[in-house]
Every structure is written in C-alpha cells, then in structure tokens.
Short mmCIF file of C-alpha atoms in Angstrom, two decimals:
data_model
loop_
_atom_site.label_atom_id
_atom_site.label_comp_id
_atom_site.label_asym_id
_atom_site.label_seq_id
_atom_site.Cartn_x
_atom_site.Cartn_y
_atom_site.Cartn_z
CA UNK U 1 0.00 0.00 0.00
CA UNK U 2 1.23 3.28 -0.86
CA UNK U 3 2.49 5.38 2.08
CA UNK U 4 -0.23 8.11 3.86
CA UNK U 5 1.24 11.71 3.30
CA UNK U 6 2.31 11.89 6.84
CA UNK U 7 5.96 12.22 8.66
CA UNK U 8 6.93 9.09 6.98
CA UNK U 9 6.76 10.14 3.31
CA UNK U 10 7.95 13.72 4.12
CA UNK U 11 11.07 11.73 5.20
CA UNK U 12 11.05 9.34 1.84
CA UNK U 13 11.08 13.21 -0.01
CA UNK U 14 13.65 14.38 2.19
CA UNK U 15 15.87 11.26 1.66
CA UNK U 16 15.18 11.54 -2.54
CA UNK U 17 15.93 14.96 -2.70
CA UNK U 18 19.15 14.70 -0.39
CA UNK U 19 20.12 11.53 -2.52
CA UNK U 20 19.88 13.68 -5.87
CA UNK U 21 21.95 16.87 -4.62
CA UNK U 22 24.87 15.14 -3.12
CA UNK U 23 25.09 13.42 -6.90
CA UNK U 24 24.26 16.18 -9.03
CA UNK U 25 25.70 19.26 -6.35
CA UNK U 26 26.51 21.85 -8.93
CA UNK U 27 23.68 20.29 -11.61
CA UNK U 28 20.87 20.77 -8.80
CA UNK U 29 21.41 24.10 -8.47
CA UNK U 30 21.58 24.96 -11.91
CA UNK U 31 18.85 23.24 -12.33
CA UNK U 32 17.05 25.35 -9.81
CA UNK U 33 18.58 28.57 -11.53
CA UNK U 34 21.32 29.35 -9.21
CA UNK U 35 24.30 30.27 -11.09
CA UNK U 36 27.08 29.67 -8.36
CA UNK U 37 29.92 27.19 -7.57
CA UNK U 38 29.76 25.31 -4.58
CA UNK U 39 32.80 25.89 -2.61
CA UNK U 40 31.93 23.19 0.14
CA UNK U 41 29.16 20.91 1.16
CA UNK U 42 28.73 21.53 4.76
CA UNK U 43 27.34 19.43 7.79
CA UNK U 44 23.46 19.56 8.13
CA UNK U 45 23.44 19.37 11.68
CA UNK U 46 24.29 22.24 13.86
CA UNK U 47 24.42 22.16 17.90
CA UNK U 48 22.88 25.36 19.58
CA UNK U 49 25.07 26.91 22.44
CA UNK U 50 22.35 25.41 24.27
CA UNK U 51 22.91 21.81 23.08
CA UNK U 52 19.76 21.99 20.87
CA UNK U 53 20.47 20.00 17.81
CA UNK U 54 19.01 21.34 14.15
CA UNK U 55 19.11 19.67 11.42
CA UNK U 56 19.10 21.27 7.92
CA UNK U 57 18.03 19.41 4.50
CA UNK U 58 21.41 20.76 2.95
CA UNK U 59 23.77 23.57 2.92
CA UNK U 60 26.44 24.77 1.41
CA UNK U 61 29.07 27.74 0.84
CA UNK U 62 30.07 29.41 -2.67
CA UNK U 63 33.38 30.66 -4.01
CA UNK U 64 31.98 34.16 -2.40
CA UNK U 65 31.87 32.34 1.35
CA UNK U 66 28.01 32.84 1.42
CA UNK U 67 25.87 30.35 2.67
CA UNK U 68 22.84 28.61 1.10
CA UNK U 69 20.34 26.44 2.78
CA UNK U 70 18.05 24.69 0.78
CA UNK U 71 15.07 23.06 2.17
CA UNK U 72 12.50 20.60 0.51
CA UNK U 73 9.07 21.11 1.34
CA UNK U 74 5.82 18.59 -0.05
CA UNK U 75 3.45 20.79 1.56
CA UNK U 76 3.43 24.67 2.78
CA UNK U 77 5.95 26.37 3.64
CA UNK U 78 3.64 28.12 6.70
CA UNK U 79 4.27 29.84 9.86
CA UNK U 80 5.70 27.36 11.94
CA UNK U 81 8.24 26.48 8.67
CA UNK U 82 9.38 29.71 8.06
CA UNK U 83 9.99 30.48 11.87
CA UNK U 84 12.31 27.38 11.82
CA UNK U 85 13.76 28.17 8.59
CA UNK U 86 15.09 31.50 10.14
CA UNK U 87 16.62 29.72 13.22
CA UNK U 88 18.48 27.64 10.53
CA UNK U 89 19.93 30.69 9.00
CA UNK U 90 20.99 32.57 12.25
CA UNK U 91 22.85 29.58 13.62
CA UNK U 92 24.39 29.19 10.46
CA UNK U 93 25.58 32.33 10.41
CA UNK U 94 27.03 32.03 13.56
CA UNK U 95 28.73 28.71 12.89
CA UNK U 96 30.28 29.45 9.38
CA UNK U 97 30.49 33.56 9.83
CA UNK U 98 28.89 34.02 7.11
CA UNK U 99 25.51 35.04 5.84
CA UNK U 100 23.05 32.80 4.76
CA UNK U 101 20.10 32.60 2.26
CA UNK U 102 17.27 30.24 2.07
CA UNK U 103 15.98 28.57 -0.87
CA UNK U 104 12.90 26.75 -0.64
CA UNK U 105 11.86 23.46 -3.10
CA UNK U 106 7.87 23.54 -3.34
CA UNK U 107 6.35 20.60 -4.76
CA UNK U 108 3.32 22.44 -5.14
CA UNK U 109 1.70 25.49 -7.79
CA UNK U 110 2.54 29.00 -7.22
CA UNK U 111 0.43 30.03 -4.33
CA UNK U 112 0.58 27.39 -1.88
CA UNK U 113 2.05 28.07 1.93
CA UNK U 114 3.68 31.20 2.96
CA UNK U 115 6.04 33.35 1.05
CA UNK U 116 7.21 35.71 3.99
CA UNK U 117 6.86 35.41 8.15
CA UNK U 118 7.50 38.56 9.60
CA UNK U 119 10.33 37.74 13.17
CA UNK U 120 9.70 39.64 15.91
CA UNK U 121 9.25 43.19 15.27
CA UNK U 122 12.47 44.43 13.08
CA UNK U 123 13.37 41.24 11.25
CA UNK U 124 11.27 38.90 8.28
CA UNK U 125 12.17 36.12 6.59
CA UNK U 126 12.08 36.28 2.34
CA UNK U 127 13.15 33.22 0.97
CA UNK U 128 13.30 32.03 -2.83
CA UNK U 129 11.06 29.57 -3.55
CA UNK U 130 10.86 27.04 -6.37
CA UNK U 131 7.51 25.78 -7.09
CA UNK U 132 7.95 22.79 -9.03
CA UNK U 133 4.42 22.24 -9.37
CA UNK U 134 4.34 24.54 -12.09
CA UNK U 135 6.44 22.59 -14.23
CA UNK U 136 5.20 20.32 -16.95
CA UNK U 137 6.97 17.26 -16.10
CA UNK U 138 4.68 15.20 -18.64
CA UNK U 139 5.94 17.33 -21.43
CA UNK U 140 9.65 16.60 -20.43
CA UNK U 141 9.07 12.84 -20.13
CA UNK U 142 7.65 12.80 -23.67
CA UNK U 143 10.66 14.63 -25.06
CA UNK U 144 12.93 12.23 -22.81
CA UNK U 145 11.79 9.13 -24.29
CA UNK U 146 11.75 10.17 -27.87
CA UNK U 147 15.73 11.17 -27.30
CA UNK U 148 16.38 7.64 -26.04
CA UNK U 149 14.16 6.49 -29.26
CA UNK U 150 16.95 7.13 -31.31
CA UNK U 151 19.95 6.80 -28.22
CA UNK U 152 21.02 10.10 -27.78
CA UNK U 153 22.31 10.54 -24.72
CA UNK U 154 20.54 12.54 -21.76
CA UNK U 155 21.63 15.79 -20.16
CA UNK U 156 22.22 16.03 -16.42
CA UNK U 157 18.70 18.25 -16.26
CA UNK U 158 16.98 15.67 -18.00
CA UNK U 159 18.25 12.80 -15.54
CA UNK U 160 17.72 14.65 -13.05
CA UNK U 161 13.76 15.61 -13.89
CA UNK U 162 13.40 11.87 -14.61
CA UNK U 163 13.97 11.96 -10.83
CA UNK U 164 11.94 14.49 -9.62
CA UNK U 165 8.70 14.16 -11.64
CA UNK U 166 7.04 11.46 -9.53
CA UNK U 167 7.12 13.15 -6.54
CA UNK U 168 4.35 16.06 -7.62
CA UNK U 169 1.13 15.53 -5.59
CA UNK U 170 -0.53 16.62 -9.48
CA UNK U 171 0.56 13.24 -10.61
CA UNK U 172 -2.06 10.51 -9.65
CA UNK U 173 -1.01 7.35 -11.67
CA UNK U 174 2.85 7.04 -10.87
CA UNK U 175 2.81 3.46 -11.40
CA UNK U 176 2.54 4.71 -15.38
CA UNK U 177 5.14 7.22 -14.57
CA UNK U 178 7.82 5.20 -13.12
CA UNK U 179 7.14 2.27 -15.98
CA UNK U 180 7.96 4.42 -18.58
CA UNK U 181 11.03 5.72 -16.37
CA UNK U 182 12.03 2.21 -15.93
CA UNK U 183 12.01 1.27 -19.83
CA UNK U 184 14.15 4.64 -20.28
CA UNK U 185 16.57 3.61 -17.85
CA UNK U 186 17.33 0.00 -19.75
CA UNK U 187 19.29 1.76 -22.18
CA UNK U 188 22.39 2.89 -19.37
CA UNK U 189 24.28 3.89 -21.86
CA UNK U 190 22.24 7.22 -22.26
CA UNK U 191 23.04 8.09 -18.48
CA UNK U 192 25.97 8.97 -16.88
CA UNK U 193 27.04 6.21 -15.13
CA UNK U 194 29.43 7.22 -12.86
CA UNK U 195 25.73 7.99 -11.21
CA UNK U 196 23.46 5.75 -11.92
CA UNK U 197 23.63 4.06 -8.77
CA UNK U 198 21.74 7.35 -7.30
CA UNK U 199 19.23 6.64 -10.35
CA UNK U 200 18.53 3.15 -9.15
CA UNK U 201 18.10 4.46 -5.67
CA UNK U 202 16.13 7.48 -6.41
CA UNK U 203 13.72 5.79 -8.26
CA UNK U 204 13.53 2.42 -5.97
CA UNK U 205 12.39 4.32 -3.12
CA UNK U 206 9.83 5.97 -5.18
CA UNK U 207 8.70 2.29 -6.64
CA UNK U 208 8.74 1.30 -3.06
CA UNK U 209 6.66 4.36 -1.54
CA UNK U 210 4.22 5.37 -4.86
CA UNK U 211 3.42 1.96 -6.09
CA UNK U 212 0.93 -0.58 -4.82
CA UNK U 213 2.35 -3.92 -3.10
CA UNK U 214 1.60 -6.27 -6.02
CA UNK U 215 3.10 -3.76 -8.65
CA UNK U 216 6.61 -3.34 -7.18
CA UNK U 217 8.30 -6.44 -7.77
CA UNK U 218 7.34 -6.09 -11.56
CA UNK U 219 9.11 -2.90 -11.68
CA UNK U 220 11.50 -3.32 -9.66
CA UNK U 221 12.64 -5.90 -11.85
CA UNK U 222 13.69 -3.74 -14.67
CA UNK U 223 15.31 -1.32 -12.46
CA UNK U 224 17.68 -3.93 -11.84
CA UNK U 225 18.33 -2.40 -8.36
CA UNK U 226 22.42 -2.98 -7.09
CA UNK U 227 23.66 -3.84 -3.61
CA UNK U 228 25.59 0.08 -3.66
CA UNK U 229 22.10 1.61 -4.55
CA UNK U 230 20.07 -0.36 -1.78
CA UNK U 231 23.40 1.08 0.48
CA UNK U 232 22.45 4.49 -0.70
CA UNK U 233 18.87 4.25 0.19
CA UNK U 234 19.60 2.91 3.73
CA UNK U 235 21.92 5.99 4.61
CA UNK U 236 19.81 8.66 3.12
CA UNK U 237 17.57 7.52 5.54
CA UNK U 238 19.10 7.06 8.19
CA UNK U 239 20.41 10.23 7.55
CA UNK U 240 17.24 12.47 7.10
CA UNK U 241 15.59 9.90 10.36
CA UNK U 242 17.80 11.82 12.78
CA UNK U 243 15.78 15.41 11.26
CA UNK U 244 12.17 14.17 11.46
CA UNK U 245 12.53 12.79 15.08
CA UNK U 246 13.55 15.69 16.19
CA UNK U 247 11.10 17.60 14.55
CA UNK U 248 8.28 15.16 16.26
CA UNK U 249 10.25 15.90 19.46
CA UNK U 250 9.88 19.66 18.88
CA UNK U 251 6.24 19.45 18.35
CA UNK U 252 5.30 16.87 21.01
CA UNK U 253 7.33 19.73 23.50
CA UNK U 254 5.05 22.56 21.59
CA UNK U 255 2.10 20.98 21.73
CA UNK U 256 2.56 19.75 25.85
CA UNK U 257 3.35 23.52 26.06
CA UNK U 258 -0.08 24.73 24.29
CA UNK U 259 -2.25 21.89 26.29
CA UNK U 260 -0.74 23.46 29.68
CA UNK U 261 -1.47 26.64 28.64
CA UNK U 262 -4.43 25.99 27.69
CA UNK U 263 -5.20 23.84 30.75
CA UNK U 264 -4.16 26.70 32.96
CA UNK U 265 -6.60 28.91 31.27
CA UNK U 266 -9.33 26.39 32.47
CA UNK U 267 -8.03 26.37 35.84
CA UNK U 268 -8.06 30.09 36.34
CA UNK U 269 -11.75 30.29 35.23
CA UNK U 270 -12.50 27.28 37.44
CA UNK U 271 -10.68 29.33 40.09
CA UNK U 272 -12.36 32.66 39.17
CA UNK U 273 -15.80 30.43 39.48
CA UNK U 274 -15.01 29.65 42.86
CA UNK U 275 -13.64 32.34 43.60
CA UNK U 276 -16.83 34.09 42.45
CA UNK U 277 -19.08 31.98 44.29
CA UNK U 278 -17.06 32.76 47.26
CA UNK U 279 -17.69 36.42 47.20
CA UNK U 280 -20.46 36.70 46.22
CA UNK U 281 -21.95 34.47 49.57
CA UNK U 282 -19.87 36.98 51.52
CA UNK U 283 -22.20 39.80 50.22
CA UNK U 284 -25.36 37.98 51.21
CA UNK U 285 -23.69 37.20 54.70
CA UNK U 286 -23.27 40.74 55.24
CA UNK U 287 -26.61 41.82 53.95
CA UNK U 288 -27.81 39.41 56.56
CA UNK U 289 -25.84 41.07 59.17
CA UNK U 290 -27.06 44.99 58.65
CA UNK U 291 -30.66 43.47 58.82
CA UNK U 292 -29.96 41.91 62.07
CA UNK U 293 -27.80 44.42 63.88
CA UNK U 294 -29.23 45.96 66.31
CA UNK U 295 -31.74 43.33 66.66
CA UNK U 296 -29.43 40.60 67.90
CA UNK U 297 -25.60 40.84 69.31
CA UNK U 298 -22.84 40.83 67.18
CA UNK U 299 -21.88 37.57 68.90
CA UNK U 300 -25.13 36.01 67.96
CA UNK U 301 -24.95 37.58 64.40
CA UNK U 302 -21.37 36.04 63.86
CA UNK U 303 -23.02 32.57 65.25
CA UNK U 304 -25.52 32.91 62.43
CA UNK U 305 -23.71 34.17 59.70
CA UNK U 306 -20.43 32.79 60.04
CA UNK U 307 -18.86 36.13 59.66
CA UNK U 308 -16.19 37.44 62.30
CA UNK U 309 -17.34 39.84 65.05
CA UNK U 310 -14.66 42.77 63.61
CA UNK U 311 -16.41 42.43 60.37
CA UNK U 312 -19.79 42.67 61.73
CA UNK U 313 -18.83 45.69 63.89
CA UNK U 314 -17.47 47.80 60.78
CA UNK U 315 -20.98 47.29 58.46
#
C-alpha cells in the first residue's frame, strides 16, 4: 500500500531529494537557476550553544563564502516552517560567519504556503522559492523518451527531472510514470554512469513508496536495483531519520506547552468560578448582618452568619 502523506513520506522526499543533490551538487542548483559554484558541502546538523540540535536538508558555501540552505518542502511552507527556517539561518551564520540565504523546493503550484513570516518586530524572513508544481513534467518525459528512441544521450537536467517528476502531488497514476522511467533507464548507456547508482536508488524508493504492493516487484525488476544503490537508500535515511525525530520531538514539547497553557486557562476560570461563588456568599452574609444588627448581638450575628465579630462591627 502506498504510504499516507504523513511524517513518513515527508522523510522518503527528504531522503530523494538529499540523494539527488549530493550526486548532481553543482547540476541541482543549476537546475534550480542558481548560477554559483559550490565551494563546500557543509554538515546539516548544527548544535545550539544550548545543546539543541538542528538539522538542515542541505547547505552549502560558494566561491563568495556565502551560505545557502536549501530546504525541501511537499506541503506549505507556513508559519511554523518559516519560523524554523530562520533559526536555521541565524545559527548558520554564527557557525560558518557568514551570511546565509534560504531557498525553498515547493512541490506544489505558485500560491501554496507562505512566502514571507515577519520575526519579531524588526526582522522577516524572504526566501526564494521554487515551485515545481508549475512545471510540466509530462511534457519533459515525452521529449525524454523520444531522445532515447533514437539513443542520444541525456543531459544532467533531463536525468535529473526523470527523478523528480514522480514526486508532484498533481501526478495521480505514478505506477505509469515510473514504468515508462524504468524502460528509459534499460538503455544505461544514455546516463551517466558514474551515477546511476543514485538513479537506481532514487527511483527504488519511489517504486517502493508510490506503487501498490503487487506492482513493485514487476518494476523493480527492470530497475535492476544494485547492492551500492540499496546502500544508498539505507543511509539517506538514516540520515534524514535523525531530522524528522527531532522535529516530532519539537512538536510533542510545543504541543505539551499549548495543552498546559491551555489547561491553565481552564483552571483560572474554574478558580475565578469559585472564587466568584465565594464572594459573592460573603455579600449575602453581610446583607444578613445589617438586617440583624441591632436586633441581635454581634456575637449572635457572627453565630448565624459565620462572619467574624470585627467584620460585623465595621458594616
């Protein structure tokens, strides 16, 4: 059965994704439109001065020392993203000395999530996102198997969108999809193949997570999957595991946060209730009293009433 759109497959993205840019570093990003040379890959996971431990989809510094973080989102980004996408760049910054820049991957249309989150009251957050949603995918596939019709060989972009175009929400049937990705893929010679153990793993964890139980083994089959590619797919995530259970651990603390909040809030109106209740049978004690002064001592008015004598004296 194919994998609810729930932690787990944001983690099967993250894992694809991280698989394709530490392949195709340079490619990816020209692919995206950034024009720059990586200077250095850098470590994903950073450890706050207050041993909190972030972990970053990727990032990396160009020949000008700046820093880029690039982060894959399947749904949004929104608020809470955004807001965590800025703590990413700060301790960056701090770690590398460097400024940092966020670029966000959309698998959605134009449109969907957030574009800015306003920090505070000085600082925002404007990152660069890619919508990849808006892409026709379909279009490129077409093109892609009519060049390996007559075995020309494919470019790094066109590899690479063989990759990418199954994991649009817009496309229902990726069984179809990743068949016709499979039959390009039997001609190797067409790909570069110092990488096309990333191809095999890319596209076996998408076999694995977008295609039905009984369908798999059929495709599998003429993927022709190698013992370095299943090693591939096992570190990526692993790797990208390490992110999402922190992130659950973040929003299990949030969320115990919110419910005592929110339970306090109950507990001062079931306070204010009482303490309502309380004062208001005060009044009617002392409205008691005043009629009976004068009529009865303030001893026998306190026995009634249950106020004190001093506050029977001063009504």
């Amino acid at each position: 059965m194919v994998i609810c759109m729930n932690r787990e497959i944001h983690k099967i993205y993250d894992a694809i994704l991280k698989l394709i840019i530490l392949s195709y570093p340079d490619e990816f990003l020209s692919y995206l439109g950034v024009e720059k040379s990586i200077k250095q890959i850098l470590h994903t996971e950073i450890i706050t001065k207050k041993g909190r431990q972030l972990y970053l989809d990727f990032l990396c510094q160009f020949e000008d020392n700046t820093l880029l973080n690039i982060e894959f989102q399947f749904t949004g980004p929104y608020k809470n993203d955004l807001e965590r996408f800025h703590d990413y760049n700060i301790h960056s910054e701090c770690e590398y000395d460097s400024r940092c820049e966020t670029l966000i991957i959309s698998f959605r249309k134009e449109g969907s999530g957030q574009k800015t989150r306003k920090i505070g009251k000085t600082k925002s957050l404007h990152p660069e996102i890619i919508y990849l949603g808006n892409t026709d995918f379909k279009k490129i596939l077409n093109s892609i198997e009519n060049k390996a019709k007559i075995n020309l060989k494919l470019t790094k972009e066109e590899e690479i969108s063989l990759m990418i175009m199954c994991l649009l929400p817009k496309y229902k049937n990726k069984k179809i999809m990743l068949k016709r990705i499979c039959k390009i893929h039997k001609k190797q010679n067409l790909f570069d193949l110092t990488k096309i153990d990333t191809f095999k793993a890319v596209i076996g964890l998408e076999i694995e997570n977008f295609v039905n139980k009984e369908k798999r083994e059929e495709l599998k089959g003429e993927l022709n999957m190698t013992p370095e590619a299943e090693k591939m797919i096992e570190q990526a995530l692993s790797e990208v595991s390490k992110k999402h259970l922190q992130l659950e651990k973040e929003e299990l603390i949030e969320k115990g946060r919110k419910d005592g909040i929110k339970e306090g809030r109950k507990d001062g109106i079931k306070e204010g209730r009482k303490d309502g209740i309380k004062e208001g049978r005060n009044e009617e004690k002392k409205e008691i009293a005043k009629k009976l002064k004068g009529k009865l001592t303030p001893t026998e008015i306190s026995k009634i009433t249950g106020l004190t004598v001093s506050t029977i004296l001063k009504l």
